[in-house]
Coordinates of C-alpha atoms in Angstrom, one line a residue:
Chain A
M16 CA 0.4 -0.2 0.0
D17 CA 1.5 3.6 -0.8
R18 CA 1.5 6.6 1.2
R19 CA -1.4 8.0 -0.4
S20 CA -3.1 5.1 0.1
F21 CA -2.4 4.9 3.6
I22 CA -3.7 8.2 4.6
K23 CA -6.9 8.2 2.3
R24 CA -8.2 5.2 4.1
A25 CA -6.7 5.2 7.5
S26 CA -8.7 9.2 7.3
A27 CA -11.7 7.7 6.0
A28 CA -12.1 5.0 9.0
T29 CA -11.6 7.8 11.6
A30 CA -14.2 9.9 10.2
A31 CA -16.3 6.9 9.8
A32 CA -15.8 6.4 14.0
A33 CA -16.4 9.9 14.6
V34 CA -19.1 9.9 12.8
M35 CA -20.5 6.6 15.1
T36 CA -19.6 7.2 18.2
T37 CA -20.4 10.9 19.1
K38 CA -19.4 10.6 22.2
Q39 CA -16.0 8.5 23.6
K40 CA -17.1 5.1 24.8
W41 CA -15.7 4.0 28.3
V42 CA -15.3 1.0 27.2
S43 CA -15.4 -1.3 24.0
A44 CA -14.1 -4.5 22.8
T45 CA -11.5 -4.3 21.0
G46 CA -13.6 -5.8 17.4
V47 CA -15.8 -2.7 18.3
E48 CA -13.4 -0.4 16.8
D49 CA -11.6 -2.1 13.8
S50 CA -11.6 0.2 11.4
K51 CA -9.2 1.9 13.2
Q52 CA -6.9 0.1 14.0
I53 CA -3.2 0.4 12.3
G54 CA -0.8 -2.8 11.9
S55 CA 2.7 -3.4 10.5
I56 CA 3.9 -5.9 8.2
I57 CA 8.2 -6.6 9.1
D58 CA 8.7 -9.1 6.4
L59 CA 12.5 -10.8 6.7
T60 CA 12.6 -11.3 3.5
K61 CA 13.2 -7.8 2.6
C62 CA 15.5 -6.5 5.7
D63 CA 19.0 -6.8 5.6
G64 CA 19.5 -5.1 8.1
C65 CA 21.2 -2.0 6.2
E66 CA 23.7 -3.5 5.8
L67 CA 26.2 -1.2 4.0
E68 CA 24.9 2.0 6.6
D69 CA 27.1 1.8 10.3
T70 CA 23.6 1.8 11.7
P71 CA 20.0 -0.1 10.3
L72 CA 18.1 3.1 8.8
C73 CA 15.2 2.4 11.1
V74 CA 16.8 2.8 14.2
T75 CA 18.7 6.0 13.3
A76 CA 15.3 7.8 11.8
C77 CA 13.6 6.0 15.3
K78 CA 16.3 7.9 17.2
T79 CA 16.2 11.6 15.6
K80 CA 13.0 11.6 15.9
N81 CA 12.8 10.9 19.5
A82 CA 15.6 12.4 20.9
D83 CA 14.0 15.5 22.8
R84 CA 11.8 12.6 24.2
F85 CA 14.6 10.7 25.7
P86 CA 15.6 11.1 29.7
Q87 CA 18.1 13.3 31.1
P88 CA 18.8 11.6 34.0
E89 CA 20.0 13.8 37.6
K90 CA 23.0 12.7 38.6
P91 CA 24.5 11.2 41.2
I92 CA 21.6 8.5 40.4
K93 CA 20.5 6.5 43.7
D94 CA 20.0 2.6 43.9
Y95 CA 16.8 1.6 44.0
W96 CA 17.0 1.2 47.9
P97 CA 17.4 -1.2 49.5
Q98 CA 18.8 -3.0 46.5
K99 CA 22.2 -2.3 45.4
H100 CA 21.8 -1.4 41.7
H101 CA 19.9 1.2 39.4
E102 CA 19.0 1.2 35.6
D103 CA 21.1 3.7 34.0
W104 CA 21.5 3.9 30.3
S105 CA 22.3 7.7 29.9
G106 CA 26.6 6.5 29.1
E107 CA 25.2 3.7 26.2
Q108 CA 23.3 7.0 24.9
D109 CA 24.4 6.1 21.5
Q110 CA 23.8 1.8 22.3
T111 CA 21.8 0.8 18.6
G112 CA 22.6 -2.9 19.4
R113 CA 20.0 -3.1 21.5
L114 CA 16.4 -1.8 22.9
T115 CA 17.4 1.0 25.7
P116 CA 15.3 4.2 26.8
Y117 CA 17.5 5.6 24.4
N118 CA 17.4 3.7 21.7
W119 CA 13.4 2.1 21.0
T120 CA 14.2 0.0 18.4
F121 CA 17.2 -2.1 16.8
V122 CA 18.0 -4.7 13.8
D123 CA 18.9 -8.2 15.6
K124 CA 21.4 -9.6 13.1
V125 CA 21.6 -13.6 13.1
E126 CA 23.3 -16.6 11.1
V127 CA 20.4 -19.7 10.9
E128 CA 20.4 -22.7 9.1
H129 CA 17.6 -23.9 7.2
N130 CA 17.1 -25.9 4.7
G131 CA 20.8 -26.9 4.7
V132 CA 21.5 -23.3 3.5
T133 CA 23.0 -21.0 5.9
K134 CA 21.8 -16.9 5.7
K135 CA 22.1 -14.2 8.1
V136 CA 18.6 -13.0 9.0
S137 CA 17.9 -9.2 10.0
V138 CA 14.8 -8.8 12.5
P139 CA 13.9 -5.0 13.7
R140 CA 12.9 -5.4 16.9
R141 CA 10.8 -3.1 19.4
C142 CA 7.4 -3.5 20.6
M143 CA 5.0 -5.5 18.8
H144 CA 1.5 -3.5 20.2
C145 CA -0.2 -6.9 21.6
D146 CA -4.6 -6.5 21.1
D147 CA -4.3 -7.1 24.9
A148 CA -1.6 -5.6 25.7
T149 CA -0.3 -7.3 29.4
C150 CA 2.0 -4.4 30.3
Q151 CA -1.0 -2.3 29.6
K152 CA -4.1 -3.5 31.5
L153 CA -1.5 -4.7 34.7
C154 CA 0.2 -1.4 35.1
P155 CA -0.8 -0.3 38.6
F156 CA -0.9 3.2 38.0
G157 CA -3.2 2.8 34.5
V158 CA -0.4 5.1 33.1
I159 CA 0.2 3.2 29.7
H160 CA -3.1 3.6 27.1
K161 CA -4.0 2.9 24.0
S162 CA -4.0 5.1 21.1
E163 CA -7.6 5.0 19.1
H164 CA -5.1 3.3 16.1
G165 CA -3.7 0.5 18.8
A166 CA -0.9 1.9 19.6
V167 CA 0.3 1.0 23.0
T168 CA 2.2 4.3 24.7
I169 CA 3.4 5.3 27.9
D170 CA 2.8 8.1 29.7
E171 CA 6.5 9.1 30.5
D172 CA 6.1 11.9 33.1
F173 CA 3.4 9.7 35.5
C174 CA 5.6 6.6 34.6
M175 CA 6.8 5.7 38.3
G176 CA 9.3 3.2 37.1
G177 CA 8.8 0.0 38.8
A178 CA 9.5 -1.9 35.5
K179 CA 6.3 -4.9 36.3
C180 CA 5.3 -3.6 32.4
R181 CA 8.7 -5.3 31.2
S182 CA 7.8 -8.4 33.5
A183 CA 4.8 -8.9 32.4
C184 CA 5.5 -8.4 28.6
P185 CA 6.5 -11.5 27.4
W186 CA 9.9 -9.9 25.4
D187 CA 10.8 -7.6 27.8
I188 CA 10.0 -4.9 25.5
P189 CA 10.0 -1.2 27.7
Q190 CA 13.7 0.1 29.4
R191 CA 13.9 1.7 32.3
Q192 CA 15.7 4.7 33.2
A193 CA 16.6 6.1 36.9
G194 CA 16.9 9.5 37.6
V195 CA 13.8 10.1 35.1
G196 CA 10.2 11.2 36.4
I197 CA 7.9 11.5 38.5
Y198 CA 9.4 9.6 41.6
M199 CA 12.5 11.7 41.8
N200 CA 9.9 13.9 43.1
L201 CA 7.6 12.3 45.8
M202 CA 10.7 10.3 47.4
P203 CA 13.2 9.3 45.1
D204 CA 15.5 7.6 47.9
L205 CA 12.2 4.5 48.6
A206 CA 10.1 4.4 46.0
G207 CA 10.2 4.1 42.3
G208 CA 12.4 3.5 39.8
G209 CA 12.4 5.4 36.8
V210 CA 10.5 5.8 33.4
M211 CA 9.8 3.5 31.3
F212 CA 10.9 3.8 27.7
K213 CA 9.5 2.1 24.3
C214 CA 8.0 2.3 20.9
D215 CA 4.6 3.8 20.7
M216 CA 4.4 3.1 16.5
C217 CA 4.6 7.1 15.7
V218 CA 1.7 7.7 17.8
D219 CA 1.6 11.7 17.0
L220 CA 2.0 10.2 13.5
L221 CA -0.8 8.0 13.3
E222 CA -3.1 10.6 14.4
K223 CA -2.0 13.1 11.5
G224 CA -2.8 10.6 9.0
Q225 CA 0.9 10.2 8.4
K226 CA 3.2 6.8 8.7
P227 CA 5.6 5.9 11.6
A228 CA 9.5 6.5 10.8
C229 CA 11.2 3.2 10.7
E230 CA 8.8 2.7 7.4
T231 CA 9.4 6.2 6.3
S232 CA 13.3 5.6 6.6
C233 CA 13.2 1.9 5.2
P234 CA 15.1 1.6 1.9
K235 CA 14.3 -2.3 1.1
D236 CA 10.1 -1.8 2.3
A237 CA 10.5 -4.0 4.7
I238 CA 8.1 -2.4 7.4
T239 CA 4.4 -1.6 6.2
F240 CA 2.0 0.2 8.1
G241 CA -1.2 0.1 7.6
P242 CA -5.2 -0.9 8.6
L243 CA -4.8 -3.6 10.9
N244 CA -7.3 -6.1 8.4
Q245 CA -5.9 -5.4 5.7
I246 CA -2.5 -5.9 7.5
K247 CA -3.1 -9.8 9.0
Q248 CA -4.4 -10.7 5.0
E249 CA -1.4 -9.0 3.3
A250 CA 0.9 -10.6 6.0
S251 CA -1.0 -14.2 5.6
T252 CA -0.7 -14.5 1.3
R253 CA 2.7 -13.0 1.4
A254 CA 3.7 -15.7 3.7
E255 CA 1.7 -18.4 1.5
E256 CA 3.6 -16.6 -1.7
I257 CA 7.3 -17.6 0.1
G258 CA 5.7 -20.7 1.5
G259 CA 6.5 -19.1 4.4
Y260 CA 5.6 -18.2 8.7
V261 CA 3.4 -15.3 10.6
Y262 CA 5.2 -14.3 13.8
G263 CA 2.7 -11.8 16.2
D264 CA -0.5 -12.5 14.7
D265 CA -1.7 -16.0 17.7
E266 CA 1.6 -15.3 19.8
N267 CA 0.3 -13.3 23.2
G268 CA -3.5 -13.1 22.4
G269 CA -2.5 -11.2 19.1
T270 CA -1.0 -8.5 18.2
H271 CA -0.4 -5.5 15.7
T272 CA 2.7 -6.0 14.5
L273 CA 3.4 -9.1 12.1
Y274 CA 6.6 -10.4 11.2
V275 CA 6.7 -12.3 8.0
S276 CA 9.3 -14.7 7.2
D277 CA 10.4 -17.9 4.9
V278 CA 12.5 -18.9 8.6
P279 CA 10.5 -20.7 10.5
F280 CA 10.9 -18.5 14.3
E281 CA 11.5 -21.3 16.1
I282 CA 14.9 -21.1 14.0
I283 CA 15.5 -17.3 14.0
D284 CA 15.0 -17.8 18.0
E285 CA 17.4 -20.7 18.6
A286 CA 20.1 -18.1 17.3
I287 CA 18.7 -14.9 18.9
A288 CA 19.6 -17.3 22.3
K289 CA 22.3 -18.8 21.0
D290 CA 24.6 -15.1 19.9
K291 CA 23.1 -14.8 23.4
Q292 CA 25.0 -17.3 25.4
A293 CA 28.1 -17.2 23.4
N294 CA 28.4 -13.5 24.3
N295 CA 27.3 -14.0 28.1
D296 CA 24.6 -11.2 27.4
Q297 CA 22.2 -11.2 30.1
R298 CA 21.3 -7.6 30.1
P299 CA 17.4 -6.8 29.2
G300 CA 16.6 -5.9 25.8
R301 CA 17.4 -8.3 23.6
P302 CA 14.3 -10.5 23.2
H303 CA 13.6 -13.6 21.6
M304 CA 11.4 -15.2 19.3
K305 CA 9.3 -18.2 20.8
P306 CA 6.5 -18.5 18.8
D307 CA 2.9 -19.8 20.4
V308 CA 3.7 -17.1 22.9
E309 CA 0.7 -17.1 25.7
N310 CA -1.0 -13.5 27.1
L311 CA -0.6 -14.4 30.7
L312 CA -4.7 -13.1 31.4
D313 CA -5.7 -16.0 28.8
T314 CA -5.4 -17.9 31.6
A315 CA -8.0 -16.0 33.7
H316 CA -11.0 -17.2 32.6
G317 CA -12.4 -19.9 35.6
F318 CA -10.9 -17.5 37.8
T319 CA -13.7 -14.8 36.2
L320 CA -16.5 -17.2 36.9
A321 CA -15.6 -17.6 40.3
M322 CA -16.3 -14.4 39.7
M323 CA -19.6 -14.3 38.8
I324 CA -21.0 -16.8 40.7
A325 CA -19.8 -15.5 44.6
P326 CA -22.5 -12.6 44.6
V327 CA -25.2 -15.0 43.7
A328 CA -23.3 -18.0 45.8
G329 CA -23.9 -15.4 48.2
A330 CA -26.9 -13.8 48.0
A331 CA -28.5 -17.1 48.1
A332 CA -26.6 -18.6 51.4
A333 CA -27.7 -15.4 53.0
G334 CA -31.3 -16.1 52.4
I335 CA -31.2 -19.8 53.2
T336 CA -29.0 -19.2 56.4
A337 CA -31.7 -15.8 57.8
Y338 CA -34.8 -17.6 56.5
K339 CA -33.2 -21.0 59.0
T340 CA -32.3 -18.6 61.9
L341 CA -35.9 -16.6 61.8
K342 CA -37.6 -19.7 61.9
G343 CA -35.5 -21.3 64.3
E344 CA -36.4 -18.2 67.1
K345 CA -40.3 -17.7 66.2
E346 CA -40.3 -21.8 66.3
E347 CA -38.5 -21.0 70.4
E348 CA -40.7 -18.7 71.0
S349 CA -43.8 -20.1 70.2
S350 CA -42.5 -23.4 72.5
N351 CA -41.8 -20.8 75.4
E352 CA -45.7 -19.5 74.8
Chain B
M1 CA -32.2 -15.5 73.4
N2 CA -28.7 -13.8 73.5
K3 CA -28.0 -15.5 77.1
N4 CA -25.9 -18.5 77.8
N5 CA -27.2 -21.3 80.3
S6 CA -23.7 -19.9 82.8
A7 CA -25.9 -15.7 82.9
E8 CA -22.2 -15.2 83.3
K9 CA -21.7 -14.9 80.2
I10 CA -23.6 -13.4 77.0
V11 CA -23.6 -14.1 72.9
R12 CA -22.8 -11.1 71.2
Q13 CA -21.1 -12.9 68.2
S14 CA -23.6 -15.2 66.4
K15 CA -22.0 -18.1 64.3
S16 CA -23.1 -16.1 61.0
N17 CA -21.4 -12.8 62.2
R18 CA -18.0 -14.9 63.2
F19 CA -18.8 -16.6 60.0
V20 CA -18.0 -13.6 57.9
H21 CA -15.9 -11.5 60.2
W22 CA -13.2 -14.9 59.8
V23 CA -13.7 -15.2 55.8
S24 CA -13.4 -11.0 55.3
A25 CA -10.9 -11.1 57.8
I26 CA -8.4 -13.9 55.8
S27 CA -9.3 -12.7 52.7
I28 CA -8.5 -8.7 52.9
I29 CA -5.6 -9.8 54.7
M30 CA -4.6 -12.0 51.5
L31 CA -5.8 -9.4 49.1
I32 CA -3.5 -7.3 50.7
I33 CA -0.8 -9.0 50.5
T34 CA -1.1 -10.2 46.6
G35 CA -2.4 -7.1 45.4
L36 CA 0.8 -5.0 47.2
G37 CA 2.0 -7.8 45.1
Q38 CA 0.9 -6.7 42.0
L39 CA 2.7 -3.4 42.8
P40 CA 6.4 -4.5 42.0
L41 CA 7.1 -4.6 46.2
Y42 CA 8.4 -8.0 46.6
G43 CA 11.6 -8.3 43.9
R44 CA 12.5 -4.9 45.0
Y45 CA 12.0 -5.0 49.2
L46 CA 12.3 -8.0 50.4
L47 CA 16.2 -8.8 50.5
W48 CA 15.7 -12.3 51.6
Q49 CA 12.6 -14.3 50.2
P50 CA 10.5 -15.9 53.2
F51 CA 10.4 -19.5 52.8
G52 CA 7.2 -20.7 50.3
T53 CA 7.1 -17.1 50.1
N54 CA 8.3 -17.4 45.7
W55 CA 5.5 -17.1 44.8
L56 CA 4.6 -13.6 45.3
T57 CA 7.3 -12.0 43.4
S58 CA 5.1 -13.4 40.9
Y59 CA 3.1 -11.6 38.7
E60 CA 1.1 -14.2 37.3
M61 CA 0.7 -16.2 40.6
T62 CA -0.1 -13.6 43.3
L63 CA -3.5 -12.9 39.8
W64 CA -4.5 -15.4 40.0
V65 CA -4.6 -15.6 43.8
H66 CA -5.7 -12.3 44.3
Y67 CA -8.7 -13.5 42.2
I68 CA -9.5 -16.5 44.2
F69 CA -10.0 -14.2 47.3
A70 CA -12.0 -11.6 46.2
S71 CA -14.8 -13.8 44.9
I72 CA -14.4 -15.1 48.2
L73 CA -14.8 -11.2 49.0
I74 CA -17.8 -10.6 46.9
F75 CA -19.5 -13.3 48.2
I76 CA -19.3 -13.2 52.1
I77 CA -19.7 -9.4 51.3
I78 CA -23.1 -10.1 49.3
Y79 CA -24.1 -13.0 52.3
H80 CA -23.0 -10.7 55.0
A81 CA -25.5 -7.8 53.2
F82 CA -28.1 -9.3 52.6
F83 CA -28.1 -11.5 55.4
H84 CA -28.7 -8.8 57.7
V85 CA -31.3 -7.3 55.3
I86 CA -33.6 -9.8 55.7
R87 CA -33.2 -9.8 59.3
K88 CA -33.2 -6.1 59.6
E89 CA -30.9 -6.0 62.0
Y90 CA -29.4 -2.6 61.9
A91 CA -26.7 -2.7 65.4
I92 CA -23.9 -1.5 63.0
I93 CA -25.0 1.3 60.6
P94 CA -23.6 4.4 62.3
K95 CA -25.3 6.8 63.3
K96 CA -26.4 10.5 64.0
G97 CA -23.4 11.8 66.6
D98 CA -21.4 9.3 66.3
M99 CA -18.5 11.1 65.5
K100 CA -18.8 13.1 68.7
A101 CA -19.6 10.1 71.2
S102 CA -16.4 8.8 69.4
L103 CA -14.5 11.1 71.0
I104 CA -15.5 11.4 74.9
L105 CA -15.7 8.0 74.5
M106 CA -12.0 8.1 73.1
K107 CA -11.4 10.3 75.5
A108 CA -13.2 9.0 79.0
M109 CA -10.7 5.7 77.8
I110 CA -7.1 7.8 77.9
L111 CA -8.0 9.8 80.4
K112 CA -9.4 6.5 82.2
K113 CA -12.9 8.3 82.8
Q114 CA -16.3 6.7 83.6
E115 CA -17.4 6.0 80.2
P116 CA -20.8 6.8 78.9
P117 CA -23.6 3.9 78.1
S118 CA -23.2 2.1 75.2
E119 CA -25.4 0.0 72.7
K120 CA -24.1 -3.2 71.2
Y121 CA -21.7 -1.5 69.7
L122 CA -19.3 1.5 70.3
P123 CA -19.7 4.6 68.2
E124 CA -16.1 4.1 67.3
Q125 CA -17.0 0.4 65.7
R126 CA -19.8 2.1 63.6
L127 CA -17.9 4.3 62.2
A128 CA -15.3 1.7 61.6
Y129 CA -18.2 -0.4 60.3
L130 CA -18.3 2.7 57.9
L131 CA -14.8 3.3 57.3
F132 CA -14.2 -0.9 55.9
A133 CA -18.0 -0.2 54.1
V134 CA -16.3 2.4 51.9
A135 CA -12.8 1.0 51.3
I136 CA -14.5 -2.5 50.2
L137 CA -16.9 -1.1 48.0
L138 CA -14.4 0.9 46.7
L139 CA -12.4 -2.3 45.7
I140 CA -14.3 -4.3 44.9
G141 CA -16.5 -1.7 42.5
T142 CA -13.1 -0.4 41.1
G143 CA -11.7 -4.3 41.3
I144 CA -15.3 -5.7 39.1
V145 CA -14.1 -3.0 36.1
K146 CA -10.7 -4.4 36.3
V147 CA -11.3 -7.8 36.0
Y148 CA -13.7 -7.1 32.9
Q149 CA -10.8 -5.2 31.4
N150 CA -8.6 -8.1 32.2
L151 CA -10.3 -10.3 30.0
M152 CA -9.4 -10.7 26.3
G153 CA -10.6 -8.8 24.0
V154 CA -11.5 -6.2 26.1
N155 CA -10.4 -2.7 26.1
I156 CA -11.3 0.2 28.8
S157 CA -11.2 3.6 27.8
N158 CA -7.5 5.0 28.7
T159 CA -10.0 8.0 31.2
M160 CA -11.5 4.7 33.0
M161 CA -8.8 3.3 33.2
V162 CA -6.5 5.9 35.2
I163 CA -10.1 6.3 37.9
V164 CA -10.4 2.8 38.4
T165 CA -6.5 2.1 38.7
M166 CA -5.8 4.5 41.1
G167 CA -9.2 4.0 43.3
H168 CA -8.4 0.7 43.4
N169 CA -5.1 1.8 44.8
I170 CA -6.9 4.5 47.0
G171 CA -8.7 1.7 48.1
T172 CA -5.9 -0.3 48.9
V173 CA -4.7 2.0 51.0
L174 CA -8.2 3.2 52.8
I175 CA -8.0 -0.8 54.0
I176 CA -4.4 -0.9 55.6
F177 CA -5.7 2.1 57.3
A178 CA -8.7 0.3 58.9
F179 CA -7.2 -3.2 59.2
I180 CA -3.9 -0.7 61.3
G181 CA -7.2 1.0 62.8
H182 CA -9.1 -2.4 64.0
M183 CA -5.6 -3.7 65.5
A184 CA -4.9 -0.8 67.0
A185 CA -8.6 -0.5 69.4
F186 CA -7.3 -3.8 70.6
L187 CA -3.8 -1.4 72.7
F188 CA -6.9 -0.5 75.2
K189 CA -6.8 -2.8 77.7
E190 CA -11.4 -2.4 77.9
N191 CA -11.6 -3.4 74.5
R192 CA -9.7 -6.6 74.8
N193 CA -12.9 -7.5 76.5
M194 CA -15.1 -7.7 73.3
L195 CA -12.1 -10.0 71.8
P196 CA -14.0 -13.4 73.3
G197 CA -16.6 -12.3 70.7
M198 CA -15.2 -13.0 67.8
F199 CA -14.1 -16.5 68.8
T200 CA -16.6 -17.7 71.3
G201 CA -19.2 -16.2 70.0
K202 CA -19.6 -14.8 74.2
V203 CA -18.3 -11.9 76.5
D204 CA -18.6 -11.7 80.0
K205 CA -21.9 -10.6 81.2
S206 CA -20.2 -8.5 83.8
Y207 CA -18.0 -6.5 80.5
V208 CA -22.0 -6.3 79.1
K209 CA -23.2 -4.8 82.6
H210 CA -20.5 -2.0 82.7
R211 CA -19.7 -0.8 78.9
H212 CA -23.2 -2.3 76.7
S213 CA -25.4 -1.3 79.1
L214 CA -28.6 0.2 76.7
W215 CA -27.6 -2.6 75.1
Y216 CA -27.8 -4.7 78.2
R217 CA -31.2 -3.1 79.8
D218 CA -32.6 -4.3 75.6
L219 CA -31.9 -7.9 76.2
Q220 CA -33.2 -6.7 79.9
T221 CA -36.5 -6.6 78.6
K222 CA -36.7 -9.0 76.0
E223 CA -35.8 -11.4 78.9
K224 CA -39.0 -9.9 80.3
G225 CA -40.9 -9.5 77.8
K226 CA -40.9 -13.4 77.3
A227 CA -40.7 -14.2 80.6
N228 CA -44.7 -12.4 81.1
K229 CA -45.6 -14.6 77.8
L230 CA -44.4 -17.9 80.0

């Protein structure tokens, strides 16, 4: 899809939704406003990691666009009491080989062997923008939002930096910088850990009907944003064409980012894991690519059912007990008479 | 009749009340423990992990245990409300003037002076009940929305997300204060006489006569009414 048709469709969808919903609904199933949702395809058969560049162009574009939002911590940065550590990436602001608070996308380059052929695979990584984003739903302060396009965004002004979002994310995407954020104005010695940073799908550009920086900077057209339903269809068609695979359609309950590859994702995941092991890389910011990652909230249905039954059971038990006790008291009174 | 055969003890809490009290207490304590686990607390502040508490550092485990005890709490709160409405028992509901009466009673306890006569529940008990009720209702109300939004395929608006999340957090702070206040009440020796009521159901008759004289008078009136019928 070209830029013009993208803008046209996104605007039409927004206008149609605006007409249909005269006021904001406080609750909606994701399916209700499907027309507004935007997703992306990352085609690994096209991405070469900008092999002739020092830094992949999508990474450079992302860093340039978001530079004024990068954290400027107050030094010296204190440890997370009573722990003896804190997370500080301010000394590695030029790091482009992993996700950091100063680098919201990177290209993981690994060598894989598939069908007897050894080849290099370049995997642009960033937030997947999940349909049911566990980071957003479980944030203890409710400061991770979803835009009308389905972009998952962190409110950097109110994030306390507890990093629960990173733990709840199957890919550990959000990265933390200490010494910045609202906690510095509260009790920086005792509570809070900084601010979490990650890709926000260039939500400001999407609102203007423009495309995210990573897509417009990609020389290989490996990254394509568009209406989610269409993107899903295109990813599936493309995978069929190349006899390949899709990653992100089912993972974590479905996401707005669909990778297409002619190499199975198990193999890519293994290659990433091996490379990390070989380099003793234990720091956060280099996500796995395990297929069929489950959403931790997906197993809640049994507990939710119990919660629905609880009030009915409580009322029934109260009715029976109250009736029995009242009857017993009446019988006692009449036997006394 | 609220009086046992020995005549030295008086039934203060029925089996139903004790059931509600202890089930609520266990649920609330477990909800506080698992709820704090949903904040990133244990991973940071526990320098060593006490035996058997490793699950507290798992957001998934603490969330499911939170759901289980939330279901139990909803059950018991609905049971409690329906049971007393059906039986038309409202002795614990706060009354006009409870705030002032509560201050007078506290002053008397601290200064070791004669307390004003009380009903079955002291004015501060009625106020404490109100605080618990407000906190629990706030927590259940916001908790239900949070459980709903955690369902797959459901997204609530960003504004509602902030409101329910902060409402739940405020409710948590309120109930922790209420719990601490409830425990602190037993710092006063006089209040400790009520403790057996929540274990055996009975309290000393002499205590009731002395401190809950208005309730004792009611019990006596009912007793006489029954005796006259015989």
